[in-house]
């Protein structure tokens, strides 16, 4: 069975800043699950 860890981050700023931050998280294995206003919910598999 797969196990995941979760993270909730707030990102303030425009689209370019948000994209840059999310791309940095993506490089280390985080996957964007959902967004709500400034909150971005991420998950990644625990190996």
CSV table of C-alpha atoms in Angstrom, one decimal, residues 3-36:
chain,number,residue,atom,x,y,z
A,3,UNK,CA,1.8,6.0,1.8
A,4,UNK,CA,1.8,9.8,1.3
A,5,UNK,CA,2.9,12.9,3.1
A,6,UNK,CA,0.9,16.0,2.7
A,7,UNK,CA,1.7,19.7,2.8
A,8,UNK,CA,-0.4,22.9,2.7
A,9,UNK,CA,1.3,26.1,1.7
A,10,UNK,CA,0.1,29.6,1.1
A,11,UNK,CA,1.5,31.5,-1.9
A,12,UNK,CA,0.9,35.2,-2.2
A,13,UNK,CA,1.7,37.0,-5.5
A,14,UNK,CA,1.0,36.8,-9.2
A,15,UNK,CA,0.9,33.8,-11.5
A,16,UNK,CA,4.6,33.9,-12.4
A,17,UNK,CA,5.6,33.8,-8.7
A,18,UNK,CA,3.1,31.0,-8.0
A,19,UNK,CA,4.4,29.0,-11.0
A,20,UNK,CA,8.0,29.3,-10.0
A,21,UNK,CA,7.3,28.2,-6.4
A,22,UNK,CA,5.1,25.2,-7.5
A,23,UNK,CA,7.8,24.2,-10.1
A,24,UNK,CA,10.4,24.1,-7.3
A,25,UNK,CA,8.2,21.8,-5.2
A,26,UNK,CA,7.5,19.6,-8.3
A,27,UNK,CA,11.3,19.1,-8.8
A,28,UNK,CA,11.6,17.5,-5.4
A,29,UNK,CA,8.6,15.2,-5.9
A,30,UNK,CA,5.6,17.1,-4.6
A,31,UNK,CA,2.3,16.9,-6.6
A,32,UNK,CA,-0.3,19.6,-6.6
A,33,UNK,CA,-3.6,18.2,-5.4
A,34,UNK,CA,-5.9,21.1,-4.9
A,35,UNK,CA,-6.0,24.9,-4.5
A,36,UNK,CA,-8.3,27.2,-2.6
